[in-house]
Amino acid sequence: MPTALARPLARLIDELSKLPGVGPKTAQRLAYHILRTSSGDAEALAAAVRSVKTDLRYCSTCFNIAETDPCAVCAADDRDHELVCVVEEPLDVLAIERTGQYKGVYHVLHGAISPVNGVRPDDLKIAQLVSRIKAGGIGELILATNPNLEGEATAMYIAQVLGNDSVRVTRLARGLPMGGDLEYADEVTVSRALEGRRAL
Ligand SMILES: [Zn+2]
């Protein structure tokens, strides 16, 4: 870092470069942009960053990130509460919501089983999913974990844990790019995968 760089600017560049996908060049460009922007816009950005750490919580039913508990989806009367879509991450909920097709509710696992990365079933919201099913009122579980090794292993594990419980367990249809992430798939692909889901 050149010494001509004022310390507050260097600090901002340093923080921005910690963001995923932001290299030193992009961090510099963003920092200079923020410097030139109005005080109001810069304050709004700072407030938005602060707000995601102070104003958000986890829904105690589906474990999605929300402003309220239960979240808006779990609290909605016009959603099908017998249909639960199980996803790895909150961003996957957005991918399925983008299709505009899905009227059920969700369960967010917050990851996938991965022995390589030391992620065990206990580290995920699987026990919470099982108690949710035991509590009754759920007819079908759509396992929408990612179509990669970890996602498949997680879907298999959940199906196995549930065994012959009274709930129908389905898996998204193939057609999603193998090894890909649900969150990056387009609406049409996700829609088709939902429609073509098959029993596990
Ligand atoms: Zn919820």
XYZ file of N, CA and C and ligand atoms in Angstrom:
601
model
N 0.860 -1.202 0.000
C 0.000 0.000 0.000
C 0.888 1.242 0.000
N 0.719 2.161 -0.973
C 1.571 3.365 -1.009
C 1.320 4.227 0.221
N 2.376 4.855 0.722
C 2.257 5.668 1.934
C 1.411 6.905 1.699
N 1.222 7.295 0.420
C 0.421 8.476 0.099
C -1.054 8.252 0.411
N -1.425 7.010 0.681
C -2.824 6.680 0.924
C -3.209 7.066 2.356
N -4.211 7.956 2.456
C -4.671 8.383 3.785
C -5.195 7.175 4.549
N -4.978 7.184 5.853
C -5.288 6.007 6.652
C -6.769 5.576 6.599
N -7.739 6.500 6.689
C -9.145 6.066 6.625
C -9.478 5.355 5.313
N -8.859 5.822 4.225
C -9.103 5.216 2.918
C -8.453 3.834 2.858
N -7.254 3.733 3.390
C -6.547 2.447 3.421
C -7.360 1.435 4.226
N -7.955 1.918 5.309
C -8.742 1.050 6.186
C -9.983 0.525 5.450
N -10.641 1.418 4.709
C -11.833 1.018 3.953
C -11.466 -0.001 2.867
N -10.359 0.269 2.153
C -9.905 -0.664 1.113
C -9.614 -2.024 1.726
N -8.962 -2.000 2.881
C -8.609 -3.235 3.571
C -9.859 -4.035 3.935
N -10.877 -3.354 4.466
C -12.118 -4.047 4.860
C -12.860 -4.581 3.636
N -12.946 -3.768 2.587
C -13.668 -4.183 1.371
C -12.995 -5.385 0.715
N -11.659 -5.433 0.783
C -10.950 -6.524 0.107
C -11.147 -7.858 0.831
N -11.754 -7.824 2.024
C -12.062 -9.078 2.735
C -13.335 -9.720 2.193
N -14.099 -8.969 1.390
C -15.360 -9.499 0.854
C -15.068 -10.531 -0.233
N -15.929 -11.574 -0.339
C -15.672 -12.599 -1.353
C -15.766 -12.020 -2.755
N -14.846 -12.380 -3.597
C -14.865 -11.937 -4.984
C -14.340 -10.530 -5.203
N -13.906 -9.884 -4.130
C -13.385 -8.520 -4.273
C -11.869 -8.548 -4.122
N -11.179 -8.312 -5.224
C -9.716 -8.249 -5.194
C -9.270 -6.849 -4.801
N -7.957 -6.634 -4.655
C -7.429 -5.317 -4.245
C -7.861 -4.192 -5.189
N -7.867 -4.462 -6.506
C -8.243 -3.439 -7.495
C -9.689 -3.004 -7.308
N -10.589 -3.992 -7.180
C -12.011 -3.690 -6.996
C -12.224 -2.967 -5.672
N -11.509 -3.408 -4.641
C -11.639 -2.772 -3.323
C -11.268 -1.296 -3.412
N -10.197 -0.988 -4.160
C -9.788 0.411 -4.333
C -10.862 1.205 -5.060
N -11.410 0.602 -6.141
C -12.424 1.298 -6.922
C -13.661 1.587 -6.079
N -14.095 0.582 -5.294
C -15.267 0.754 -4.435
C -15.000 1.821 -3.370
N -13.820 1.784 -2.798
C -13.477 2.744 -1.739
C -13.511 4.179 -2.273
N -12.941 4.390 -3.469
C -12.956 5.736 -4.055
C -14.383 6.147 -4.425
N -15.178 5.181 -4.831
C -16.585 5.470 -5.133
C -17.304 5.944 -3.869
N -17.077 5.233 -2.759
C -17.728 5.607 -1.493
C -17.236 6.988 -1.049
N -15.969 7.254 -1.270
C -15.388 8.556 -0.920
C -16.082 9.697 -1.664
N -16.392 9.457 -2.945
C -16.984 10.505 -3.775
C -18.499 10.630 -3.595
N -19.128 9.565 -3.024
C -20.573 9.562 -2.901
C -21.027 10.549 -1.814
N -22.313 10.878 -1.776
C -22.806 11.836 -0.777
C -22.721 11.224 0.620
N -22.690 12.101 1.641
C -22.642 11.609 3.023
C -23.845 10.730 3.314
N -25.007 11.122 2.758
C -26.239 10.365 2.977
C -26.120 8.943 2.478
N -25.605 8.774 1.245
C -25.464 7.432 0.669
C -24.436 6.599 1.440
N -23.342 7.242 1.835
C -22.306 6.524 2.575
C -22.851 6.068 3.931
N -23.630 6.957 4.583
C -24.239 6.607 5.871
C -25.226 5.460 5.703
N -26.017 5.502 4.622
C -27.013 4.449 4.367
C -26.320 3.096 4.201
N -25.176 3.090 3.528
C -24.415 1.852 3.338
C -23.932 1.328 4.691
N -23.361 2.231 5.495
C -22.858 1.835 6.817
C -24.003 1.318 7.687
N -25.159 1.996 7.618
C -26.311 1.596 8.432
C -26.840 0.233 7.994
N -26.832 -0.008 6.673
C -27.326 -1.293 6.158
C -26.427 -2.437 6.625
N -25.114 -2.190 6.635
C -24.157 -3.208 7.101
C -24.400 -3.490 8.586
N -24.578 -2.428 9.371
C -24.812 -2.587 10.805
C -26.119 -3.335 11.057
N -27.146 -2.980 10.263
C -28.483 -3.531 10.481
C -28.551 -5.052 10.284
N -27.764 -5.604 9.335
C -27.827 -7.063 9.146
C -27.254 -7.809 10.351
N -26.439 -7.100 11.149
C -25.898 -7.759 12.327
C -26.761 -7.533 13.571
N -27.589 -6.514 13.561
C -28.361 -6.205 14.776
C -29.853 -6.492 14.635
N -30.402 -6.407 13.411
C -31.855 -6.493 13.254
C -32.341 -7.844 12.724
N -31.436 -8.804 12.570
C -31.853 -10.085 12.014
C -31.726 -11.195 13.046
N -32.554 -12.201 12.875
C -32.506 -13.373 13.752
C -32.837 -14.602 12.908
N -32.778 -15.782 13.537
C -33.180 -17.000 12.841
C -34.619 -17.325 13.212
N -35.414 -17.726 12.217
C -36.766 -18.201 12.484
C -36.630 -19.512 13.257
N -37.317 -19.648 14.378
C -37.146 -20.857 15.193
C -37.900 -22.052 14.621
N -38.650 -21.845 13.528
C -39.329 -22.966 12.868
C -38.498 -23.466 11.688
N -38.164 -22.551 10.750
C -37.494 -22.986 9.514
C -36.005 -22.638 9.482
N -35.533 -21.833 10.437
C -34.139 -21.421 10.556
C -33.638 -20.560 9.405
N -34.582 -19.958 8.671
C -34.169 -18.956 7.694
C -33.838 -17.675 8.454
N -33.074 -16.791 7.814
C -32.760 -15.502 8.415
C -33.962 -14.591 8.210
N -34.406 -13.940 9.282
C -35.624 -13.152 9.187
C -35.596 -11.981 10.149
N -36.545 -11.068 9.936
C -36.666 -9.930 10.850
C -37.514 -10.302 12.045
N -38.427 -11.261 11.820
C -39.347 -11.660 12.873
C -39.243 -13.167 13.102
N -39.709 -13.623 14.241
C -39.757 -15.056 14.552
C -41.155 -15.387 15.056
N -41.961 -16.183 14.341
C -41.667 -16.857 13.075
C -41.488 -15.878 11.918
N -40.800 -16.359 10.875
C -40.537 -15.517 9.707
C -41.834 -15.299 8.920
N -41.770 -14.428 7.923
C -42.961 -14.082 7.135
C -43.542 -15.306 6.427
N -42.666 -16.217 5.955
C -43.158 -17.404 5.237
C -43.853 -18.360 6.207
N -43.227 -18.632 7.349
C -43.828 -19.553 8.331
C -45.133 -18.991 8.894
N -45.250 -17.661 8.927
C -46.440 -17.043 9.511
C -47.565 -16.864 8.493
N -47.249 -17.085 7.197
C -48.237 -16.772 6.150
C -49.364 -17.797 6.082
N -50.600 -17.308 5.979
C -51.779 -18.178 5.877
C -51.900 -18.781 4.481
N -51.384 -18.070 3.471
C -51.567 -18.525 2.095
C -50.445 -19.449 1.616
N -49.607 -19.954 2.551
C -48.590 -20.930 2.164
C -49.071 -22.305 2.601
N -48.610 -23.345 1.874
C -48.960 -24.717 2.195
C -47.985 -25.237 3.257
N -48.450 -25.303 4.495
C -47.561 -25.685 5.597
C -47.331 -27.193 5.687
N -47.998 -27.962 4.808
C -47.781 -29.415 4.782
C -46.624 -29.776 3.866
N -46.193 -28.803 3.060
C -45.128 -29.022 2.092
C -43.880 -28.265 2.565
N -42.791 -29.012 2.838
C -41.581 -28.378 3.355
C -40.415 -28.643 2.410
N -39.784 -27.578 1.947
C -38.627 -27.690 1.070
C -37.359 -27.523 1.907
N -36.498 -28.539 1.889
C -35.283 -28.526 2.702
C -34.106 -28.040 1.859
N -33.483 -26.942 2.270
C -32.362 -26.374 1.512
C -31.141 -26.221 2.407
N -29.986 -26.027 1.760
C -28.750 -25.885 2.526
C -28.598 -24.496 3.141
N -28.872 -23.460 2.333
C -28.566 -22.096 2.774
C -29.735 -21.141 2.535
N -29.785 -20.040 3.300
C -30.837 -19.039 3.088
C -30.924 -18.547 1.636
N -29.776 -18.470 0.932
C -29.801 -18.001 -0.463
C -30.558 -18.975 -1.366
N -30.596 -20.258 -0.976
C -31.343 -21.244 -1.757
C -32.845 -20.979 -1.663
N -33.289 -20.459 -0.524
C -34.706 -20.088 -0.371
C -35.042 -19.021 -1.418
N -34.146 -18.058 -1.571
C -34.367 -16.992 -2.564
C -34.448 -17.576 -3.970
N -33.583 -18.549 -4.276
C -33.578 -19.173 -5.612
C -34.931 -19.828 -5.887
N -35.506 -20.480 -4.882
C -36.796 -21.150 -5.081
C -37.937 -20.133 -5.090
N -37.846 -19.107 -4.276
C -38.874 -18.060 -4.273
C -38.921 -17.330 -5.612
N -37.754 -17.176 -6.251
C -37.671 -16.482 -7.548
C -38.517 -17.168 -8.613
N -38.736 -18.480 -8.494
C -39.535 -19.182 -9.496
C -40.994 -18.742 -9.434
N -41.436 -18.261 -8.270
C -42.825 -17.848 -8.104
C -43.788 -19.025 -8.134
N -43.264 -20.263 -8.174
C -44.069 -21.467 -8.329
C -44.339 -22.158 -7.011
N -43.426 -21.993 -6.070
C -43.473 -22.782 -4.858
C -44.331 -22.113 -3.792
N -45.311 -22.859 -3.260
C -46.231 -22.283 -2.277
C -46.086 -22.903 -0.890
N -45.101 -23.793 -0.755
C -44.899 -24.430 0.541
C -44.029 -23.586 1.458
N -43.513 -24.218 2.506
C -42.610 -23.540 3.437
C -41.224 -24.179 3.329
N -40.299 -23.768 4.200
C -38.901 -24.201 4.067
C -38.331 -24.771 5.361
N -37.158 -25.410 5.203
C -36.324 -25.726 6.355
C -34.877 -25.527 5.914
N -34.166 -24.622 6.562
C -32.794 -24.303 6.166
C -31.813 -25.065 7.066
N -30.981 -25.899 6.449
C -30.053 -26.749 7.206
C -28.802 -26.008 7.679
N -28.454 -24.945 6.987
C -27.229 -24.182 7.245
C -25.987 -25.016 6.974
N -25.976 -25.624 5.784
C -24.810 -26.364 5.334
C -25.184 -27.732 4.811
N -24.159 -28.525 4.522
C -24.354 -29.895 4.045
C -23.298 -30.769 4.710
N -23.635 -32.050 4.870
C -22.692 -32.972 5.511
C -21.432 -33.077 4.655
N -20.291 -32.881 5.261
C -19.030 -32.947 4.525
C -17.905 -33.414 5.445
N -17.613 -34.716 5.427
C -16.546 -35.237 6.287
C -15.216 -34.520 6.022
N -14.968 -34.166 4.753
C -13.712 -33.496 4.390
C -13.568 -32.160 5.115
N -14.684 -31.428 5.208
C -14.644 -30.126 5.866
C -15.059 -30.197 7.338
N -15.207 -31.412 7.832
C -15.546 -31.582 9.248
C -16.964 -31.182 9.602
N -17.889 -31.190 8.617
C -19.285 -30.861 8.903
C -20.067 -32.157 9.127
N -20.527 -32.348 10.370
C -21.259 -33.563 10.723
C -22.753 -33.253 10.784
N -23.604 -34.290 10.753
C -25.052 -34.063 10.816
C -25.466 -33.186 12.004
N -24.744 -33.353 13.132
C -25.071 -32.578 14.343
C -24.827 -31.084 14.157
N -23.996 -30.729 13.176
C -23.698 -29.311 12.943
C -24.808 -28.635 12.143
N -25.729 -29.432 11.608
C -26.808 -28.895 10.766
C -28.128 -28.955 11.519
N -29.172 -28.331 10.943
C -30.481 -28.285 11.609
C -31.317 -29.524 11.262
N -30.672 -30.699 11.335
C -31.361 -31.941 10.972
C -32.240 -32.436 12.117
N -31.717 -32.390 13.349
C -32.509 -32.822 14.510
C -33.772 -31.965 14.614
N -33.628 -30.662 14.318
C -34.773 -29.744 14.369
C -35.801 -30.106 13.299
N -35.305 -30.584 12.155
C -36.210 -31.000 11.077
C -36.987 -32.237 11.509
N -36.289 -33.180 12.136
C -36.934 -34.408 12.596
C -38.008 -34.085 13.634
N -37.704 -33.196 14.586
C -38.740 -32.878 15.590
C -39.903 -32.132 14.955
N -39.600 -31.347 13.921
C -40.668 -30.647 13.213
C -41.625 -31.643 12.563
N -41.068 -32.707 12.004
C -41.896 -33.726 11.353
C -42.664 -34.535 12.395
N -41.978 -34.841 13.509
C -42.624 -35.597 14.582
C -43.807 -34.826 15.147
N -43.711 -33.501 15.146
C -44.789 -32.662 15.682
C -46.059 -32.778 14.830
N -45.886 -33.297 13.605
C -47.036 -33.558 12.747
C -47.415 -32.408 11.844
N -48.347 -32.677 10.920
C -48.850 -31.629 10.028
C -48.058 -31.468 8.741
N -47.002 -32.287 8.567
C -46.211 -32.198 7.334
C -46.470 -33.432 6.476
N -46.834 -33.205 5.205
C -47.164 -34.304 4.307
C -46.029 -34.686 3.386
N -45.283 -33.676 2.931
C -44.184 -33.953 1.998
C -42.964 -33.105 2.299
N -41.816 -33.756 2.170
C -40.527 -33.108 2.369
C -39.794 -33.131 1.032
N -39.488 -31.964 0.475
C -38.723 -31.916 -0.775
C -37.265 -31.651 -0.414
N -36.389 -32.612 -0.677
C -34.976 -32.429 -0.361
C -34.318 -31.675 -1.516
N -34.088 -30.392 -1.305
C -33.539 -29.525 -2.351
C -32.102 -29.127 -2.034
N -31.357 -30.079 -1.455
C -29.934 -29.809 -1.230
C -29.237 -29.792 -2.589
N -28.050 -29.201 -2.647
C -27.369 -29.008 -3.932
C -27.042 -30.327 -4.624
N -27.031 -30.320 -5.987
C -26.720 -31.541 -6.737
C -25.215 -31.804 -6.810
N -24.578 -31.875 -5.647
C -23.157 -32.255 -5.612
C -22.976 -33.326 -4.543
N -21.750 -33.752 -4.326
C -21.460 -34.863 -3.415
C -22.053 -34.634 -2.018
N -21.787 -33.453 -1.459
C -22.248 -33.140 -0.102
C -23.773 -33.072 -0.049
N -24.360 -32.431 -1.066
C -25.811 -32.280 -1.103
C -26.522 -33.623 -1.208
N -25.980 -34.519 -2.045
C -26.566 -35.856 -2.212
C -26.438 -36.646 -0.910
N -25.262 -36.567 -0.292
C -25.030 -37.299 0.958
C -25.995 -36.812 2.040
N -26.231 -35.505 2.070
C -27.124 -34.917 3.069
C -28.563 -35.374 2.836
N -28.980 -35.392 1.561
C -30.341 -35.836 1.227
C -30.522 -37.300 1.634
N -29.505 -38.127 1.325
C -29.564 -39.553 1.676
C -29.638 -39.738 3.173
N -28.829 -38.980 3.885
C -28.800 -39.092 5.344
C -30.168 -38.753 5.937
N -30.771 -37.677 5.473
C -32.078 -37.258 5.997
C -33.133 -38.320 5.693
N -33.117 -38.834 4.455
C -34.087 -39.868 4.067
C -33.941 -41.085 4.976
N -32.687 -41.416 5.295
C -32.387 -42.575 6.132
C -32.861 -42.353 7.569
N -32.594 -41.185 8.105
C -32.982 -40.852 9.478
C -34.503 -40.912 9.628
N -35.205 -40.444 8.587
C -36.664 -40.409 8.670
C -37.261 -41.797 8.522
N -36.529 -42.676 7.810
C -36.981 -44.051 7.650
C -38.400 -44.112 7.114
N -39.235 -44.859 7.781
C -40.603 -45.024 7.293
C -41.589 -44.113 8.002
N -41.129 -42.957 8.408
C -42.052 -41.991 9.006
C -43.159 -41.678 8.008
N -44.231 -41.148 8.505
C -45.428 -40.982 7.686
C -45.305 -39.897 6.617
N -44.108 -39.322 6.466
C -43.962 -38.225 5.523
C -43.406 -38.718 4.181
N -43.934 -38.154 3.091
C -43.441 -38.475 1.758
C -42.166 -37.668 1.532
N -41.100 -38.353 1.082
C -39.820 -37.662 0.871
C -39.488 -37.663 -0.617
N -39.268 -36.468 -1.178
C -38.926 -36.363 -2.593
C -37.613 -35.613 -2.758
N -37.016 -35.776 -3.940
C -35.755 -35.115 -4.256
C -35.975 -34.331 -5.541
N -35.352 -33.160 -5.654
C -35.444 -32.369 -6.880
C -35.014 -33.222 -8.073
N -35.649 -32.994 -9.214
C -35.297 -33.731 -10.425
C -33.886 -33.369 -10.853
N -33.256 -34.292 -11.569
C -31.980 -33.973 -12.210
C -32.271 -32.901 -13.249
N -31.244 -32.278 -13.760
C -31.499 -31.202 -14.706
C -30.828 -29.959 -14.181
N -30.722 -29.916 -12.833
C -29.875 -28.883 -12.262
C -28.454 -29.289 -12.631
N -27.606 -28.339 -12.981
C -26.237 -28.699 -13.349
C -25.567 -29.463 -12.211
N -25.053 -30.677 -12.531
C -24.406 -31.510 -11.515
C -23.189 -30.782 -10.953
N -23.044 -30.826 -9.650
C -21.924 -30.140 -9.004
C -22.218 -28.672 -8.811
N -23.383 -28.237 -9.282
C -23.710 -26.820 -9.201
C -24.397 -26.451 -7.910
N -24.741 -25.215 -7.807
C -25.391 -24.680 -6.628
C -26.773 -24.212 -7.020
N -27.748 -24.551 -6.176
C -29.122 -24.124 -6.414
C -29.211 -22.603 -6.559
N -28.436 -21.915 -5.727
C -28.542 -20.461 -5.693
C -28.156 -19.801 -7.011
N -27.355 -20.490 -7.849
C -26.936 -19.895 -9.119
C -27.770 -20.368 -10.309
N -28.697 -21.306 -10.061
C -29.509 -21.827 -11.162
C -30.584 -20.813 -11.545
N -30.971 -20.820 -12.834
C -31.996 -19.865 -13.264
C -33.386 -20.362 -12.875
N -34.369 -19.469 -12.921
C -35.728 -19.768 -12.444
C -36.351 -20.958 -13.165
N -36.158 -21.018 -14.499
C -36.791 -22.081 -15.287
C -36.246 -23.441 -14.856
N -34.922 -23.518 -14.686
C -34.297 -24.780 -14.271
C -34.797 -25.205 -12.902
N -34.879 -24.257 -11.974
C -35.334 -24.584 -10.614
C -36.799 -24.999 -10.648
N -37.603 -24.290 -11.444
C -39.014 -24.615 -11.597
C -39.187 -26.046 -12.081
N -38.435 -26.416 -13.134
C -38.528 -27.766 -13.711
C -38.081 -28.812 -12.704
N -37.025 -28.501 -11.964
C -36.510 -29.454 -10.976
C -37.544 -29.703 -9.887
N -38.279 -28.649 -9.536
C -39.341 -28.767 -8.523
C -40.493 -29.616 -9.046
N -40.923 -29.299 -10.256
C -42.050 -30.014 -10.864
C -41.730 -31.489 -11.048
N -40.485 -31.774 -11.468
C -40.106 -33.148 -11.774
C -39.590 -33.918 -10.586
N -39.842 -33.450 -9.373
C -39.280 -34.124 -8.200
C -39.804 -35.559 -8.099
N -38.933 -36.430 -7.579
C -39.268 -37.848 -7.516
C -39.125 -38.355 -6.088
N -39.853 -39.442 -5.813
C -39.831 -40.015 -4.475
C -38.454 -40.607 -4.191
N -38.009 -40.501 -2.957
C -36.729 -41.092 -2.561
C -36.986 -42.399 -1.839
Zn -39.663 -19.557 9.186
